[in-house]
PDB file of C-alpha atoms and ligand atoms in Angstrom:
ATOM      1  CA  MET A   1      20.345 -26.338  -0.896  1.00 98.00           C
ATOM      2  CA  LYS A   2      21.091 -25.092  -4.408  1.00 98.00           C
ATOM      3  CA  VAL A   3      21.171 -21.396  -5.196  1.00 98.00           C
ATOM      4  CA  ILE A   4      20.209 -20.766  -8.818  1.00 98.00           C
ATOM      5  CA  GLU A   5      20.429 -17.499 -10.731  1.00 98.00           C
ATOM      6  CA  THR A   6      19.366 -18.413 -14.269  1.00 98.00           C
ATOM      7  CA  ILE A   7      16.023 -19.483 -15.689  1.00 98.00           C
ATOM      8  CA  ALA A   8      17.711 -22.182 -17.804  1.00 98.00           C
ATOM      9  CA  GLU A   9      19.280 -23.805 -14.762  1.00 98.00           C
ATOM     10  CA  MET A  10      16.053 -23.556 -12.749  1.00 98.00           C
ATOM     11  CA  ARG A  11      14.153 -25.288 -15.561  1.00 98.00           C
ATOM     12  CA  GLN A  12      16.764 -28.001 -15.848  1.00 98.00           C
ATOM     13  CA  LEU A  13      16.678 -28.703 -12.110  1.00 98.00           C
ATOM     14  CA  ARG A  14      12.878 -28.694 -12.110  1.00 98.00           C
ATOM     15  CA  GLN A  15      12.839 -31.481 -14.681  1.00 98.00           C
ATOM     16  CA  GLN A  16      14.771 -33.678 -12.282  1.00 97.00           C
ATOM     17  CA  LEU A  17      12.299 -33.213  -9.409  1.00 98.00           C
ATOM     18  CA  THR A  18       9.714 -35.893  -8.754  1.00 97.00           C
ATOM     19  CA  GLY A  19       6.709 -35.600  -6.447  1.00 98.00           C
ATOM     20  CA  PRO A  20       4.939 -32.429  -5.295  1.00 98.00           C
ATOM     21  CA  VAL A  21       6.912 -29.200  -5.552  1.00 98.00           C
ATOM     22  CA  GLY A  22       6.076 -26.441  -3.042  1.00 99.00           C
ATOM     23  CA  PHE A  23       6.957 -22.892  -4.081  1.00 99.00           C
ATOM     24  CA  VAL A  24       7.240 -19.729  -1.989  1.00 99.00           C
ATOM     25  CA  PRO A  25       7.805 -16.502  -3.946  1.00 99.00           C
ATOM     26  CA  THR A  26       9.372 -13.702  -1.863  1.00 98.00           C
ATOM     27  CA  MET A  27      11.205 -10.415  -2.184  1.00 98.00           C
ATOM     28  CA  GLY A  28      13.715 -11.516   0.453  1.00 98.00           C
ATOM     29  CA  TYR A  29      14.715  -9.873   3.746  1.00 98.00           C
ATOM     30  CA  LEU A  30      12.984 -12.849   5.267  1.00 98.00           C
ATOM     31  CA  HIS A  31      11.169 -13.001   8.580  1.00 98.00           C
ATOM     32  CA  GLU A  32       9.007 -15.493  10.414  1.00 98.00           C
ATOM     33  CA  GLY A  33       6.037 -14.685   8.133  1.00 98.00           C
ATOM     34  CA  HIS A  34       7.955 -15.958   5.096  1.00 98.00           C
ATOM     35  CA  ILE A  35       9.351 -18.870   7.059  1.00 98.00           C
ATOM     36  CA  SER A  36       5.851 -20.009   8.077  1.00 99.00           C
ATOM     37  CA  LEU A  37       5.102 -20.407   4.346  1.00 99.00           C
ATOM     38  CA  VAL A  38       8.325 -22.325   3.723  1.00 99.00           C
ATOM     39  CA  ARG A  39       7.626 -24.587   6.691  1.00 98.00           C
ATOM     40  CA  GLN A  40       4.163 -25.449   5.362  1.00 98.00           C
ATOM     41  CA  ALA A  41       5.589 -26.041   1.881  1.00 99.00           C
ATOM     42  CA  ARG A  42       8.182 -28.349   3.428  1.00 98.00           C
ATOM     43  CA  ALA A  43       5.503 -30.329   5.273  1.00 98.00           C
ATOM     44  CA  GLU A  44       3.438 -30.868   2.103  1.00 98.00           C
ATOM     45  CA  SER A  45       6.033 -31.284  -0.651  1.00 98.00           C
ATOM     46  CA  SER A  46       8.878 -33.504  -1.820  1.00 98.00           C
ATOM     47  CA  SER A  47      10.827 -30.436  -2.935  1.00 98.00           C
ATOM     48  CA  VAL A  48      10.720 -26.838  -1.771  1.00 99.00           C
ATOM     49  CA  VAL A  49      11.636 -23.926  -4.043  1.00 99.00           C
ATOM     50  CA  VAL A  50      11.864 -20.360  -2.684  1.00 99.00           C
ATOM     51  CA  SER A  51      12.399 -17.386  -4.969  1.00 99.00           C
ATOM     52  CA  ILE A  52      14.039 -14.157  -3.863  1.00 98.00           C
ATOM     53  CA  PHE A  53      13.423 -11.371  -6.355  1.00 98.00           C
ATOM     54  CA  VAL A  54      12.766  -7.724  -5.604  1.00 98.00           C
ATOM     55  CA  ASN A  55      10.435  -7.173  -8.523  1.00 98.00           C
ATOM     56  CA  PRO A  56      10.837  -3.679 -10.000  1.00 98.00           C
ATOM     57  CA  THR A  57       7.560  -3.792 -11.955  1.00 98.00           C
ATOM     58  CA  GLN A  58       5.408  -3.885  -8.822  1.00 97.00           C
ATOM     59  CA  PHE A  59       6.891  -0.677  -7.405  1.00 98.00           C
ATOM     60  CA  GLY A  60       5.496   2.664  -8.547  1.00 96.00           C
ATOM     61  CA  PRO A  61       7.608   5.728  -9.328  1.00 95.00           C
ATOM     62  CA  GLY A  62       8.743   7.247  -6.033  1.00 94.00           C
ATOM     63  CA  GLU A  63       8.173   3.995  -4.133  1.00 96.00           C
ATOM     64  CA  ASP A  64      10.906   2.113  -2.271  1.00 96.00           C
ATOM     65  CA  PHE A  65      12.332  -0.231  -4.947  1.00 97.00           C
ATOM     66  CA  LYS A  66      15.865   1.143  -4.572  1.00 96.00           C
ATOM     67  CA  SER A  67      15.837   1.213  -0.772  1.00 96.00           C
ATOM     68  CA  TYR A  68      13.962  -2.083  -0.291  1.00 97.00           C
ATOM     69  CA  PRO A  69      15.947  -3.982   2.381  1.00 97.00           C
ATOM     70  CA  ARG A  70      18.180  -6.787   1.138  1.00 98.00           C
ATOM     71  CA  ASP A  71      20.330  -9.321   3.041  1.00 98.00           C
ATOM     72  CA  THR A  72      20.951 -12.378   0.893  1.00 98.00           C
ATOM     73  CA  GLN A  73      23.405 -14.084   3.229  1.00 98.00           C
ATOM     74  CA  ARG A  74      20.988 -13.946   6.138  1.00 98.00           C
ATOM     75  CA  ASP A  75      18.091 -15.084   3.909  1.00 98.00           C
ATOM     76  CA  LEU A  76      20.045 -18.091   2.661  1.00 98.00           C
ATOM     77  CA  ALA A  77      21.028 -19.078   6.206  1.00 98.00           C
ATOM     78  CA  MET A  78      17.357 -18.972   7.263  1.00 98.00           C
ATOM     79  CA  LEU A  79      16.264 -21.068   4.277  1.00 98.00           C
ATOM     80  CA  GLU A  80      19.055 -23.650   4.403  1.00 98.00           C
ATOM     81  CA  PRO A  81      17.385 -26.101   6.820  1.00 98.00           C
ATOM     82  CA  MET A  82      14.084 -26.250   4.917  1.00 98.00           C
ATOM     83  CA  THR A  83      14.725 -25.476   1.258  1.00 98.00           C
ATOM     84  CA  ASP A  84      15.999 -27.458  -1.729  1.00 98.00           C
ATOM     85  CA  ILE A  85      16.322 -24.680  -4.287  1.00 98.00           C
ATOM     86  CA  VAL A  86      16.591 -20.911  -3.943  1.00 99.00           C
ATOM     87  CA  PHE A  87      15.881 -19.155  -7.228  1.00 99.00           C
ATOM     88  CA  MET A  88      17.450 -15.678  -7.261  1.00 98.00           C
ATOM     89  CA  PRO A  89      17.309 -14.244 -10.781  1.00 98.00           C
ATOM     90  CA  SER A  90      18.691 -10.817 -11.663  1.00 98.00           C
ATOM     91  CA  THR A  91      16.412  -8.112 -13.042  1.00 98.00           C
ATOM     92  CA  VAL A  92      17.680  -8.604 -16.622  1.00 98.00           C
ATOM     93  CA  GLU A  93      17.224 -12.358 -16.339  1.00 98.00           C
ATOM     94  CA  MET A  94      13.523 -11.775 -15.631  1.00 98.00           C
ATOM     95  CA  TYR A  95      13.071  -8.682 -17.800  1.00 98.00           C
ATOM     96  CA  PRO A  96      15.540  -8.833 -20.685  1.00 98.00           C
ATOM     97  CA  ASP A  97      15.743  -6.009 -23.218  1.00 98.00           C
ATOM     98  CA  GLY A  98      12.556  -5.896 -25.230  1.00 98.00           C
ATOM     99  CA  PHE A  99      10.398  -7.566 -22.575  1.00 98.00           C
ATOM    100  CA  ASP A 100       6.892  -6.246 -23.264  1.00 98.00           C
ATOM    101  CA  SER A 101       4.106  -8.484 -21.947  1.00 98.00           C
ATOM    102  CA  ARG A 102       1.384  -7.990 -19.348  1.00 96.00           C
ATOM    103  CA  VAL A 103      -0.984 -10.181 -17.391  1.00 98.00           C
ATOM    104  CA  GLU A 104      -4.004  -8.099 -16.417  1.00 97.00           C
ATOM    105  CA  VAL A 105      -6.501  -9.367 -13.861  1.00 98.00           C
ATOM    106  CA  GLY A 106      -9.689  -7.259 -13.925  1.00 95.00           C
ATOM    107  CA  SER A 107     -11.686  -5.178 -11.471  1.00 95.00           C
ATOM    108  CA  ILE A 108     -10.325  -6.683  -8.253  1.00 97.00           C
ATOM    109  CA  THR A 109      -6.911  -5.217  -9.042  1.00 98.00           C
ATOM    110  CA  GLU A 110      -8.353  -1.689  -9.186  1.00 97.00           C
ATOM    111  CA  ARG A 111      -9.612  -1.587  -5.598  1.00 97.00           C
ATOM    112  CA  LEU A 112      -7.796  -1.082  -2.260  1.00 98.00           C
ATOM    113  CA  GLU A 113      -4.049  -1.440  -2.896  1.00 98.00           C
ATOM    114  CA  GLY A 114      -4.689  -1.168  -6.638  1.00 97.00           C
ATOM    115  CA  ALA A 115      -6.404   2.206  -6.178  1.00 97.00           C
ATOM    116  CA  SER A 116      -3.584   3.549  -4.002  1.00 97.00           C
ATOM    117  CA  ARG A 117      -0.778   1.985  -6.045  1.00 97.00           C
ATOM    118  CA  PRO A 118      -1.759   2.104  -9.733  1.00 96.00           C
ATOM    119  CA  GLY A 119       0.038  -0.569 -11.748  1.00 96.00           C
ATOM    120  CA  HIS A 120       1.120  -2.497  -8.651  1.00 98.00           C
ATOM    121  CA  PHE A 121      -0.885  -5.633  -9.387  1.00 98.00           C
ATOM    122  CA  SER A 122       0.100  -5.625 -13.018  1.00 98.00           C
ATOM    123  CA  GLY A 123       3.695  -5.984 -11.770  1.00 98.00           C
ATOM    124  CA  VAL A 124       2.683  -8.697  -9.303  1.00 98.00           C
ATOM    125  CA  THR A 125       0.759 -10.773 -11.838  1.00 98.00           C
ATOM    126  CA  ILE A 126       3.433 -10.653 -14.524  1.00 98.00           C
ATOM    127  CA  VAL A 127       6.203 -11.708 -12.156  1.00 98.00           C
ATOM    128  CA  VAL A 128       4.160 -14.418 -10.449  1.00 99.00           C
ATOM    129  CA  ALA A 129       2.970 -15.793 -13.815  1.00 99.00           C
ATOM    130  CA  LYS A 130       6.581 -15.918 -15.016  1.00 98.00           C
ATOM    131  CA  LEU A 131       7.754 -17.579 -11.801  1.00 99.00           C
ATOM    132  CA  PHE A 132       4.962 -20.175 -12.029  1.00 99.00           C
ATOM    133  CA  ASN A 133       5.968 -20.945 -15.632  1.00 98.00           C
ATOM    134  CA  ILE A 134       9.620 -21.282 -14.682  1.00 98.00           C
ATOM    135  CA  VAL A 135       9.231 -23.261 -11.432  1.00 98.00           C
ATOM    136  CA  GLN A 136       6.065 -25.202 -12.363  1.00 98.00           C
ATOM    137  CA  PRO A 137       5.080 -25.833  -8.757  1.00 98.00           C
ATOM    138  CA  THR A 138       2.386 -28.186  -7.538  1.00 98.00           C
ATOM    139  CA  ARG A 139       1.420 -25.665  -4.853  1.00 99.00           C
ATOM    140  CA  ALA A 140       2.405 -22.052  -4.228  1.00 99.00           C
ATOM    141  CA  TYR A 141       2.156 -20.444  -0.799  1.00 99.00           C
ATOM    142  CA  PHE A 142       1.056 -16.872  -0.065  1.00 99.00           C
ATOM    143  CA  GLY A 143       0.468 -14.925   3.149  1.00 98.00           C
ATOM    144  CA  GLN A 144      -2.899 -13.525   4.231  1.00 98.00           C
ATOM    145  CA  LYS A 145      -0.869 -10.425   5.192  1.00 98.00           C
ATOM    146  CA  ASP A 146      -1.186  -9.390   1.535  1.00 98.00           C
ATOM    147  CA  ALA A 147      -4.848 -10.371   1.336  1.00 98.00           C
ATOM    148  CA  GLN A 148      -5.624  -8.711  -1.978  1.00 98.00           C
ATOM    149  CA  GLN A 149      -2.510 -10.172  -3.584  1.00 98.00           C
ATOM    150  CA  ALA A 150      -3.669 -13.670  -2.619  1.00 98.00           C
ATOM    151  CA  VAL A 151      -7.141 -13.013  -4.083  1.00 98.00           C
ATOM    152  CA  VAL A 152      -5.657 -11.626  -7.317  1.00 98.00           C
ATOM    153  CA  ILE A 153      -3.286 -14.581  -7.725  1.00 98.00           C
ATOM    154  CA  ARG A 154      -6.107 -17.068  -7.132  1.00 98.00           C
ATOM    155  CA  LYS A 155      -8.198 -15.299  -9.766  1.00 98.00           C
ATOM    156  CA  MET A 156      -5.315 -15.304 -12.261  1.00 98.00           C
ATOM    157  CA  VAL A 157      -4.688 -19.011 -11.687  1.00 98.00           C
ATOM    158  CA  ALA A 158      -8.390 -19.845 -12.093  1.00 98.00           C
ATOM    159  CA  ASP A 159      -9.012 -17.609 -15.117  1.00 98.00           C
ATOM    160  CA  LEU A 160      -5.882 -18.747 -16.969  1.00 98.00           C
ATOM    161  CA  ASN A 161      -6.221 -22.425 -15.985  1.00 98.00           C
ATOM    162  CA  MET A 162      -2.768 -22.490 -14.458  1.00 98.00           C
ATOM    163  CA  ASN A 163      -2.026 -25.974 -13.231  1.00 98.00           C
ATOM    164  CA  LEU A 164      -1.262 -25.445  -9.558  1.00 98.00           C
ATOM    165  CA  GLU A 165      -2.919 -24.959  -6.195  1.00 98.00           C
ATOM    166  CA  ILE A 166      -2.713 -21.691  -4.273  1.00 98.00           C
ATOM    167  CA  VAL A 167      -2.402 -21.981  -0.487  1.00 98.00           C
ATOM    168  CA  THR A 168      -2.968 -18.925   1.723  1.00 98.00           C
ATOM    169  CA  LEU A 169      -1.624 -18.975   5.285  1.00 98.00           C
ATOM    170  CA  PRO A 170      -2.363 -16.718   8.286  1.00 98.00           C
ATOM    171  CA  THR A 171      -0.539 -13.479   9.027  1.00 98.00           C
ATOM    172  CA  VAL A 172       2.370 -13.912  11.442  1.00 98.00           C
ATOM    173  CA  ARG A 173       2.600 -11.096  13.976  1.00 98.00           C
ATOM    174  CA  GLU A 174       5.069  -9.663  16.440  1.00 98.00           C
ATOM    175  CA  PRO A 175       4.150 -10.227  20.123  1.00 98.00           C
ATOM    176  CA  ASP A 176       2.495  -6.775  20.230  1.00 98.00           C
ATOM    177  CA  GLY A 177       0.336  -7.567  17.194  1.00 98.00           C
ATOM    178  CA  LEU A 178       2.245  -5.717  14.464  1.00 98.00           C
ATOM    179  CA  ALA A 179       2.179  -7.853  11.297  1.00 98.00           C
ATOM    180  CA  MET A 180       5.694  -8.924  10.362  1.00 98.00           C
ATOM    181  CA  SER A 181       6.914  -7.119   7.263  1.00 98.00           C
ATOM    182  CA  SER A 182      10.272  -6.499   5.649  1.00 97.00           C
ATOM    183  CA  ARG A 183       9.262  -2.814   5.647  1.00 97.00           C
ATOM    184  CA  ASN A 184       9.008  -2.683   9.477  1.00 98.00           C
ATOM    185  CA  THR A 185      12.768  -2.190   9.421  1.00 97.00           C
ATOM    186  CA  TYR A 186      12.197   1.365   8.086  1.00 97.00           C
ATOM    187  CA  LEU A 187      10.362   2.421  11.269  1.00 98.00           C
ATOM    188  CA  ASN A 188      12.135   4.496  13.909  1.00 98.00           C
ATOM    189  CA  PRO A 189      11.383   3.548  17.545  1.00 98.00           C
ATOM    190  CA  GLY A 190       8.520   6.059  17.885  1.00 98.00           C
ATOM    191  CA  GLN A 191       6.920   4.939  14.631  1.00 98.00           C
ATOM    192  CA  ARG A 192       7.387   1.304  15.622  1.00 98.00           C
ATOM    193  CA  ARG A 193       5.427   1.925  18.836  1.00 98.00           C
ATOM    194  CA  ALA A 194       2.743   3.849  16.938  1.00 98.00           C
ATOM    195  CA  ALA A 195       2.441   1.087  14.318  1.00 98.00           C
ATOM    196  CA  THR A 196       0.712  -1.197  16.841  1.00 98.00           C
ATOM    197  CA  VAL A 197      -2.380   0.931  16.163  1.00 98.00           C
ATOM    198  CA  LEU A 198      -3.043  -1.043  12.967  1.00 98.00           C
ATOM    199  CA  TYR A 199      -3.712  -4.285  14.778  1.00 98.00           C
ATOM    200  CA  ARG A 200      -5.454  -2.492  17.652  1.00 98.00           C
ATOM    201  CA  SER A 201      -7.882  -0.939  15.184  1.00 98.00           C
ATOM    202  CA  LEU A 202      -8.488  -4.303  13.487  1.00 98.00           C
ATOM    203  CA  LYS A 203      -9.221  -5.863  16.870  1.00 98.00           C
ATOM    204  CA  LEU A 204     -11.598  -2.989  17.603  1.00 98.00           C
ATOM    205  CA  ALA A 205     -13.457  -3.765  14.358  1.00 98.00           C
ATOM    206  CA  GLN A 206     -13.660  -7.421  15.296  1.00 97.00           C
ATOM    207  CA  GLU A 207     -14.873  -6.589  18.794  1.00 98.00           C
ATOM    208  CA  MET A 208     -17.598  -4.252  17.477  1.00 98.00           C
ATOM    209  CA  TRP A 209     -18.760  -6.898  15.014  1.00 97.00           C
ATOM    210  CA  LEU A 210     -18.835  -9.601  17.692  1.00 96.00           C
ATOM    211  CA  GLN A 211     -20.974  -7.273  19.809  1.00 97.00           C
ATOM    212  CA  GLY A 212     -23.502  -6.950  17.038  1.00 96.00           C
ATOM    213  CA  GLU A 213     -22.440  -3.808  15.155  1.00 97.00           C
ATOM    214  CA  SER A 214     -23.058  -4.344  11.474  1.00 96.00           C
ATOM    215  CA  SER A 215     -22.707  -0.851   9.995  1.00 98.00           C
ATOM    216  CA  THR A 216     -19.425  -0.608   8.143  1.00 98.00           C
ATOM    217  CA  ASP A 217     -19.618   3.207   8.390  1.00 98.00           C
ATOM    218  CA  GLU A 218     -19.807   2.992  12.164  1.00 98.00           C
ATOM    219  CA  ILE A 219     -16.924   0.507  12.406  1.00 98.00           C
ATOM    220  CA  ARG A 220     -14.758   2.492  10.008  1.00 98.00           C
ATOM    221  CA  HIS A 221     -15.524   5.672  11.952  1.00 98.00           C
ATOM    222  CA  LYS A 222     -14.387   4.161  15.264  1.00 98.00           C
ATOM    223  CA  MET A 223     -11.272   2.684  13.650  1.00 98.00           C
ATOM    224  CA  THR A 224     -10.440   6.081  12.169  1.00 98.00           C
ATOM    225  CA  GLU A 225     -10.877   7.768  15.571  1.00 98.00           C
ATOM    226  CA  LEU A 226      -8.550   5.257  17.198  1.00 98.00           C
ATOM    227  CA  ILE A 227      -5.856   5.630  14.545  1.00 98.00           C
ATOM    228  CA  ARG A 228      -6.075   9.426  14.669  1.00 98.00           C
ATOM    229  CA  GLU A 229      -5.092   9.258  18.350  1.00 98.00           C
ATOM    230  CA  GLU A 230      -1.633   8.312  17.056  1.00 98.00           C
ATOM    231  CA  PRO A 231      -0.084  11.536  15.754  1.00 98.00           C
ATOM    232  CA  LEU A 232       2.536   9.603  13.742  1.00 98.00           C
ATOM    233  CA  ALA A 233      -0.082   7.632  11.800  1.00 98.00           C
ATOM    234  CA  ASP A 234      -1.493   8.913   8.525  1.00 98.00           C
ATOM    235  CA  ILE A 235      -4.378   6.847   7.094  1.00 98.00           C
ATOM    236  CA  ASP A 236      -4.285   5.997   3.391  1.00 98.00           C
ATOM    237  CA  TYR A 237      -7.483   3.906   3.415  1.00 98.00           C
ATOM    238  CA  ILE A 238      -9.634   1.720   5.628  1.00 98.00           C
ATOM    239  CA  SER A 239     -11.834  -0.728   3.778  1.00 98.00           C
ATOM    240  CA  ILE A 240     -14.495  -3.234   4.775  1.00 98.00           C
ATOM    241  CA  ALA A 241     -15.105  -5.323   1.701  1.00 98.00           C
ATOM    242  CA  ASP A 242     -16.290  -8.706   0.542  1.00 97.00           C
ATOM    243  CA  ALA A 243     -13.287 -10.989   1.025  1.00 97.00           C
ATOM    244  CA  GLU A 244     -13.597 -12.426  -2.486  1.00 94.00           C
ATOM    245  CA  THR A 245     -14.913  -9.691  -4.777  1.00 95.00           C
ATOM    246  CA  LEU A 246     -13.286  -6.919  -2.696  1.00 97.00           C
ATOM    247  CA  GLU A 247     -16.417  -4.810  -3.206  1.00 96.00           C
ATOM    248  CA  GLU A 248     -17.067  -2.395  -0.362  1.00 97.00           C
ATOM    249  CA  LEU A 249     -19.824  -3.467   2.022  1.00 97.00           C
ATOM    250  CA  TYR A 250     -22.451  -1.295   3.714  1.00 97.00           C
ATOM    251  CA  THR A 251     -23.306  -4.003   6.181  1.00 97.00           C
ATOM    252  CA  VAL A 252     -20.784  -6.409   7.630  1.00 95.00           C
ATOM    253  CA  ARG A 253     -21.407 -10.012   6.813  1.00 86.00           C
ATOM    254  CA  ALA A 254     -19.350 -13.133   7.258  1.00 80.00           C
ATOM    255  CA  LYS A 255     -16.104 -13.159   5.319  1.00 93.00           C
ATOM    256  CA  ALA A 256     -15.736  -9.406   5.363  1.00 97.00           C
ATOM    257  CA  LEU A 257     -12.151  -8.310   4.805  1.00 98.00           C
ATOM    258  CA  VAL A 258     -11.234  -5.358   6.988  1.00 98.00           C
ATOM    259  CA  SER A 259      -8.054  -3.948   5.493  1.00 98.00           C
ATOM    260  CA  MET A 260      -6.041  -0.793   5.690  1.00 98.00           C
ATOM    261  CA  ALA A 261      -2.956   1.065   4.626  1.00 98.00           C
ATOM    262  CA  VAL A 262      -1.424   3.568   7.040  1.00 98.00           C
ATOM    263  CA  LYS A 263       1.702   5.645   6.627  1.00 98.00           C
ATOM    264  CA  PHE A 264       4.265   6.350   9.340  1.00 98.00           C
ATOM    265  CA  GLY A 265       6.541   8.978   7.874  1.00 98.00           C
ATOM    266  CA  SER A 266       7.388   7.615   4.428  1.00 97.00           C
ATOM    267  CA  THR A 267       6.759   3.990   5.453  1.00 98.00           C
ATOM    268  CA  ARG A 268       3.462   2.590   4.252  1.00 98.00           C
ATOM    269  CA  LEU A 269       2.171  -0.449   6.150  1.00 98.00           C
ATOM    270  CA  ILE A 270      -0.806  -2.662   5.342  1.00 98.00           C
ATOM    271  CA  ASP A 271      -2.737  -5.080   7.508  1.00 98.00           C
ATOM    272  CA  ASN A 272      -6.071  -6.863   7.536  1.00 98.00           C
ATOM    273  CA  ILE A 273      -8.343  -9.224   9.363  1.00 98.00           C
ATOM    274  CA  VAL A 274     -11.230 -11.344   8.085  1.00 98.00           C
ATOM    275  CA  LEU A 275     -14.464 -11.248  10.079  1.00 96.00           C
ATOM    276  CA  GLU A 276     -16.019 -14.690  10.152  1.00 87.00           C
TER     277      GLU A 276
HETATM  278  P1  AMP B 301       7.156 -10.362   0.269  1.00 77.55           P
HETATM  279  O1  AMP B 301       8.565 -10.797   0.445  1.00 77.55           O
HETATM  280  O2  AMP B 301       6.778  -9.199   1.125  1.00 77.55           O
HETATM  281  O3  AMP B 301       6.766 -10.181  -1.178  1.00 77.55           O
HETATM  282  O4  AMP B 301       6.256 -11.549   0.801  1.00 77.55           O
HETATM  283  C1  AMP B 301       6.377 -12.849   0.294  1.00 77.55           C
HETATM  284  C2  AMP B 301       5.241 -13.695   0.811  1.00 77.55           C
HETATM  285  O5  AMP B 301       5.283 -13.710   2.235  1.00 77.55           O
HETATM  286  C3  AMP B 301       3.874 -13.134   0.417  1.00 77.55           C
HETATM  287  O6  AMP B 301       3.012 -14.215   0.097  1.00 77.55           O
HETATM  288  C4  AMP B 301       3.428 -12.442   1.678  1.00 77.55           C
HETATM  289  O7  AMP B 301       2.021 -12.360   1.813  1.00 77.55           O
HETATM  290  C5  AMP B 301       4.018 -13.354   2.744  1.00 77.55           C
HETATM  291  N1  AMP B 301       4.140 -12.645   4.007  1.00 77.55           N
HETATM  292  C6  AMP B 301       4.751 -11.453   4.227  1.00 77.55           C
HETATM  293  N2  AMP B 301       4.600 -11.071   5.518  1.00 77.55           N
HETATM  294  C7  AMP B 301       3.888 -12.046   6.120  1.00 77.55           C
HETATM  295  C8  AMP B 301       3.397 -12.250   7.438  1.00 77.55           C
HETATM  296  N3  AMP B 301       3.620 -11.374   8.415  1.00 77.55           N
HETATM  297  N4  AMP B 301       2.702 -13.366   7.693  1.00 77.55           N
HETATM  298  C9  AMP B 301       2.458 -14.280   6.719  1.00 77.55           C
HETATM  299  N5  AMP B 301       2.889 -14.156   5.461  1.00 77.55           N
HETATM  300  C10 AMP B 301       3.589 -13.055   5.158  1.00 77.55           C
END
């Protein structure tokens, strides 16, 4: 496994690769969710590239860029058995002095996470576009955990005719249902217990739908009631939207994305489920 820190070296190595290249962009502090993407990339590619870059442009002012957990040694040890190249650029390597470009995807970036975190997706699209240009993968792998991110990236790739395939893989969860996330490490034991309410509320939505409830108001109401039983949980939003356009639905139909952001103290967690 080669660990590369410069764009020039990454490009040079890329030119030597033959066959399909699988790429997994991450912000590090890896867990089984990331590893599931790397494993799939490994199974489908001749070469596997993983990037580790905590991207400052996707964090808003007052968000956790500075405190975002980092453990490069542990990340590299986890990747070693499955990865050919780890690309770990510095911030100035990616954003040198004078950097001043944007990639803006339209209305779908303004909803859900985009509404709560203005500018977030602009940071995501610019860094992912740059990484795609540098790594030139055949396929890039994203987690359903960040459902809107996957939709936005797909739209960017389609609209800009980027020459790669986007693969989205299921959310990996802890045994009690909590979606794995690097940010779970911020939770104290009480918050960690309370955080199971996200998945419980998503299961409640699924259960109601399976039993014939189609009013999104009714489902959202019951989810809200359940989450409010947890005094440590503070709801940012609960959305039931079309899984592709991300437009809010009045009536649940197949491929509805039920998604939410909930805060536990200063830790903001997201999760989702698709009803189909
Ligand atoms: P991050 O390091 O949080 O930027 O995540 C890197 C990639 O891993 C993104 O495509 C995420 O959607 C994906 N990912 C993060 N958590 C999970 C999870 N629990 N299950 C599946 N994929 C995940």
